[in-house]
DNA sequence: ACGGCCGGGACTTCCCGTTGGT
DNA sequence: ACCAACGGGAAGTCCCGGCCGT
């Protein structure tokens, strides 16, 4: 799509992937371009031909990370429905592997402080996720609202599980988040039934 | 009382309050001590007699901010119950005023990257909130889990509302989060009823 | 002939001449190929069909510059002997016009840091100069040594005259160098006489 | 002298010493600040509090290197006179160890391209050397000129010995330079005698 | 031969957290 | 408590040597 015009831009892709992981593990502000480029097998000087600024890279990473998440979501929904999605999202593995996990749970407050363009890009990608989840639910008047509520719960629970000290409590947070997500879905369906 | 241990200098209190706001509005990593001290009406050199490091200040701020939140929560629960809490938390005013708002919604992913001591302090304070909410709910087998689920939903929804671009969508996120929180609570109560 | 081996394109000759001047005026490391090519009336891309690398060009320039110097030396020796050579070499005009002057005085330390092939090429050309001067001297046991000593003095004096600040001192350096060169020659001759 | 005012500035001294070696071994233009700072055990960011620019550092290095050379010269003159100076200067050890050796022989053409301030600093230091050598010679009308001539010969011969390929020839250059230097001195003395 | 691109890396500016002298 | 300075290190601009498609 984007980088079809010029060269094959494998470097650009490598940079975005490397940065995307680094941002999720260390945060955006705490990640330096030099480290990212070095991890990508390149040097500082090779950055600016690809991106106008760090903010530009951030936007690209948000798009990339949520795009990949959308694909994973599609597969999970197809194979196991919402229940599988919830269990995979609020798993210990996902909690313990932030660098390859959900960008929202890793970066939401930092995304909120990004320029409007980045937030718009995030919003666009998020709505894809909302649409996918909404479509997987029994249709109600406001299945998009339900999807948003479920996503908020998943994001919040994963962040909380990562922030608290103590594995036992963290596991309980994951379980509580999963139960909460199920509640939201089930209550929306029971409304339809009534 | 918690922060009696050190000197209860007014300077120290002022630094913590100022930093606490700055962290919530700009993020921890993006906030410099020089700016914080300047805003507190002091200079750089006055910091280290009070705190051993920035990480130390962060821990103190987390305690202070969640302590204050606990007090507000108590008042809101007393006057209007959980419904009032939800509405106040997921209000446009709270969304638009991060610097004086919930530290969790502003900082959770950054707290997750802090040293164990800070995460432990956060955990302690969080459990106070959980206890308060749990006590306000109809008692069930796992009212703490419900409280955790509600908190996760509130945190996630507020972060999401701040991150998305467009007021209309952001308002919908707030509403969806509120509805989701109500669902979690109501379903836990209906379980009791059945 | 030396540089017949490659194509004797006029472009190649132009590049070498342009680079040769630029190197002498700005130094090798400080001279970029883009500037050289541009000054030669060509573009970047025309370089590599002619030379394998910048080091290759440097070698070629060393050969070209010393070859030209050898011709000038021959003429000067023929017309005015060593005294004319010394005066021309240590003239204000030569000092103030490095770009068309002696490559040794302009580049010796940089040549010393070049790859062996370049240093070999320099050595070959230098020995031509040594032979010419040696032949112009009264023959002694070690007229080549005397020629080397004279050349070292001329190179060193010209470099020194270019490096010092202040025209008056610089002129004195030139004069002192000339007098030193004459001393070397005269003493070698007096040895013969004795 | 210079850095007495502020702190002990051991860092500054370390930077100058490290840079001074690096410049002499690799040349000024070819030496990057990052490498120099890294070798000095510091990082990029620590450079500019000490020096306004790379050119500023170069000037400092020129002063430092020639200052040290002046001390060595004094010792050599005291212990063995000019003959000892010549032999030490045009020794294989000095030729093969440019990084700790004479800055003039390593850098003269690059110094000639530096801003006037650097050239002035070089000139000042050079005149110290000239004065020392001049004082060591039998006094003649122009013992400063003789000293300049000797220095030019030494500089040129060392550069030449480093630039030529082949140890045997390089050794001959050293010997020829030494013989030339002796000739200059002796002829200046015989003038007096006559 | 052209022109543009690629990655490397230079120089410089800015600000950070922290320390020490006053 | 002030404040200047230190060293660390990031962001950004620039240009270099080298390569390729046209």
Short mmCIF file of C-alpha atoms in Angstrom, two decimals, chain D:
data_model
loop_
_atom_site.label_atom_id
_atom_site.label_comp_id
_atom_site.label_asym_id
_atom_site.label_seq_id
_atom_site.Cartn_x
_atom_site.Cartn_y
_atom_site.Cartn_z
CA UNK D 1 46.78 27.79 33.35
CA UNK D 2 43.70 27.67 31.34
CA UNK D 3 41.19 25.59 33.17
CA UNK D 4 42.04 26.64 36.66
CA UNK D 5 38.92 28.72 37.03
CA UNK D 6 36.15 26.17 37.27
CA UNK D 7 36.24 22.58 38.36
CA UNK D 8 39.22 20.31 38.17
CA UNK D 9 38.43 19.59 34.56
CA UNK D 10 40.08 16.24 34.47
CA UNK D 11 37.55 15.35 31.82
CA UNK D 12 38.62 18.20 29.65
CA UNK D 13 42.25 17.13 29.93
CA UNK D 14 41.33 13.57 29.10
CA UNK D 15 39.39 14.67 26.05
CA UNK D 16 42.26 16.79 24.80
CA UNK D 17 44.79 14.03 25.29
CA UNK D 18 42.63 11.44 23.61
CA UNK D 19 41.79 13.73 20.72
CA UNK D 20 45.36 14.80 20.37
CA UNK D 21 46.41 11.21 19.81
CA UNK D 22 43.55 10.41 17.50
CA UNK D 23 44.12 13.46 15.33
CA UNK D 24 47.78 12.62 14.94
CA UNK D 25 47.11 9.03 13.98
CA UNK D 26 44.07 9.47 11.73
CA UNK D 27 44.06 13.14 10.80
CA UNK D 28 41.70 15.84 11.96
CA UNK D 29 39.00 15.62 9.32
CA UNK D 30 38.92 11.84 9.52
CA UNK D 31 38.45 11.77 13.30
CA UNK D 32 34.92 11.91 14.65
CA UNK D 33 34.00 13.40 17.97
CA UNK D 34 31.98 10.34 18.93
CA UNK D 35 35.01 8.09 18.63
CA UNK D 36 37.20 10.50 20.53
CA UNK D 37 34.73 10.89 23.35
CA UNK D 38 34.16 7.17 23.50
CA UNK D 39 37.90 6.57 23.74
CA UNK D 40 38.04 9.14 26.51
CA UNK D 41 35.45 7.15 28.42
CA UNK D 42 32.70 9.68 27.84
CA UNK D 43 29.77 10.19 25.52
CA UNK D 44 28.87 12.64 22.85
CA UNK D 45 26.84 14.84 25.14
CA UNK D 46 29.76 15.61 27.40
CA UNK D 47 31.71 17.34 24.66
CA UNK D 48 30.01 20.67 24.21
CA UNK D 49 30.14 21.83 27.82
CA UNK D 50 33.91 21.70 27.37
CA UNK D 51 34.41 22.98 23.84
CA UNK D 52 32.43 25.24 21.60
CA UNK D 53 33.14 23.17 18.52
CA UNK D 54 35.44 20.63 17.01
CA UNK D 55 37.62 23.46 15.74
CA UNK D 56 37.96 24.63 19.32
CA UNK D 57 39.17 21.21 20.36
CA UNK D 58 41.63 21.16 17.52
CA UNK D 59 43.14 24.40 18.69
CA UNK D 60 43.44 23.08 22.22
CA UNK D 61 45.08 19.91 20.96
CA UNK D 62 47.59 21.83 18.93
CA UNK D 63 48.57 23.82 21.99
CA UNK D 64 48.75 20.74 24.18
CA UNK D 65 50.76 18.65 21.72
CA UNK D 66 53.30 21.35 20.95
CA UNK D 67 53.57 22.27 24.59
CA UNK D 68 54.49 18.70 25.43
CA UNK D 69 56.88 18.65 22.51
CA UNK D 70 58.57 21.76 23.84
CA UNK D 71 59.20 20.06 27.16
CA UNK D 72 60.65 16.99 25.47
CA UNK D 73 62.81 19.21 23.32
CA UNK D 74 64.18 20.98 26.36
CA UNK D 75 65.14 17.69 27.96
CA UNK D 76 66.72 16.31 24.81
CA UNK D 77 68.71 19.50 24.23
CA UNK D 78 69.93 19.47 27.80
CA UNK D 79 71.05 15.88 27.70
CA UNK D 80 72.45 15.50 24.22
CA UNK D 81 72.24 18.73 22.29
CA UNK D 82 70.96 19.09 18.74
CA UNK D 83 72.45 15.82 17.61
CA UNK D 84 70.36 13.96 20.15
CA UNK D 85 67.30 15.90 19.07
CA UNK D 86 67.81 15.02 15.45
CA UNK D 87 68.37 11.35 16.14
CA UNK D 88 65.37 11.05 18.39
CA UNK D 89 63.13 12.95 16.01
CA UNK D 90 64.14 11.04 12.92
CA UNK D 91 64.12 7.65 14.60
CA UNK D 92 62.18 4.63 13.41
CA UNK D 93 60.31 4.68 16.72
CA UNK D 94 59.02 8.19 16.12
CA UNK D 95 58.11 7.38 12.54
CA UNK D 96 56.15 4.32 13.60
CA UNK D 97 54.31 5.97 16.47
CA UNK D 98 52.63 8.99 14.98
CA UNK D 99 49.85 9.14 17.55
CA UNK D 100 52.24 10.18 20.32
CA UNK D 101 54.68 11.98 18.13
CA UNK D 102 55.16 15.38 16.56
CA UNK D 103 51.88 17.12 15.76
CA UNK D 104 53.50 19.16 13.02
CA UNK D 105 54.65 16.14 11.07
CA UNK D 106 51.24 14.55 11.51
CA UNK D 107 49.05 17.52 10.82
CA UNK D 108 50.77 20.45 9.16
CA UNK D 109 48.70 20.59 5.98
CA UNK D 110 45.50 20.26 7.99
CA UNK D 111 46.60 22.96 10.40
CA UNK D 112 47.18 25.20 7.41
CA UNK D 113 43.46 24.80 6.60
CA UNK D 114 42.26 25.63 10.10
CA UNK D 115 40.81 29.01 11.12
CA UNK D 116 43.18 31.85 11.90
CA UNK D 117 42.88 31.35 15.65
CA UNK D 118 44.14 27.82 15.43
CA UNK D 119 46.97 28.83 13.13
CA UNK D 120 47.87 31.62 15.51
CA UNK D 121 47.98 29.17 18.41
CA UNK D 122 50.16 26.90 16.36
CA UNK D 123 52.43 29.80 15.45
CA UNK D 124 52.86 30.79 19.08
CA UNK D 125 53.83 27.30 20.08
CA UNK D 126 56.11 26.89 17.10
CA UNK D 127 58.00 30.00 18.01
CA UNK D 128 58.73 28.52 21.39
CA UNK D 129 60.36 25.59 19.64
CA UNK D 130 62.26 27.92 17.34
CA UNK D 131 63.52 29.87 20.31
CA UNK D 132 64.67 26.74 22.08
CA UNK D 133 66.58 25.43 19.10
CA UNK D 134 67.95 28.82 18.26
CA UNK D 135 69.30 29.16 21.77
CA UNK D 136 71.01 25.81 21.44
CA UNK D 137 72.87 26.84 18.30
CA UNK D 138 76.03 28.87 18.06
CA UNK D 139 74.63 32.35 17.76
CA UNK D 140 74.76 33.83 14.32
CA UNK D 141 73.03 36.71 12.61
CA UNK D 142 70.06 34.53 11.82
CA UNK D 143 70.01 31.65 14.22
CA UNK D 144 66.20 31.77 14.18
CA UNK D 145 66.27 31.25 10.46
CA UNK D 146 68.57 28.28 10.92
CA UNK D 147 66.24 26.87 13.53
CA UNK D 148 63.29 27.28 11.18
CA UNK D 149 65.22 25.58 8.42
CA UNK D 150 66.13 22.68 10.67
CA UNK D 151 62.55 22.27 11.84
CA UNK D 152 61.26 22.33 8.28
CA UNK D 153 63.75 19.64 7.36
CA UNK D 154 62.83 17.47 10.33
CA UNK D 155 59.09 17.82 9.68
CA UNK D 156 59.43 17.15 5.98
CA UNK D 157 61.72 14.19 6.43
CA UNK D 158 59.48 12.51 9.00
CA UNK D 159 56.40 12.98 6.84
CA UNK D 160 58.22 11.64 3.85
CA UNK D 161 59.48 8.63 5.78
CA UNK D 162 55.92 7.86 6.81
CA UNK D 163 54.48 8.29 3.34
CA UNK D 164 56.84 6.16 1.28
CA UNK D 165 56.24 2.45 0.89
CA UNK D 166 59.08 0.16 1.87
CA UNK D 167 61.01 0.11 5.09
CA UNK D 168 64.37 0.31 3.45
CA UNK D 169 63.57 3.49 1.58
CA UNK D 170 61.84 4.95 4.60
CA UNK D 171 64.96 4.38 6.68
CA UNK D 172 67.02 6.07 4.00
CA UNK D 173 64.70 9.05 4.15
CA UNK D 174 65.23 9.33 7.87
CA UNK D 175 68.98 9.15 7.47
CA UNK D 176 68.98 11.67 4.63
CA UNK D 177 66.86 14.04 6.69
CA UNK D 178 69.22 13.76 9.63
CA UNK D 179 72.21 14.40 7.42
CA UNK D 180 70.47 17.39 5.88
CA UNK D 181 69.68 18.82 9.30
CA UNK D 182 73.29 18.44 10.34
CA UNK D 183 74.39 20.18 7.15
CA UNK D 184 72.19 23.16 7.86
CA UNK D 185 73.54 23.53 11.36
CA UNK D 186 77.14 23.02 10.45
CA UNK D 187 77.09 25.44 7.60
CA UNK D 188 75.60 28.10 9.81
CA UNK D 189 78.42 27.54 12.25
CA UNK D 190 81.13 27.55 9.63
CA UNK D 191 79.84 30.90 8.45
CA UNK D 192 80.58 32.18 11.89
CA UNK D 193 83.99 30.61 11.86
CA UNK D 194 84.90 32.11 8.57
#
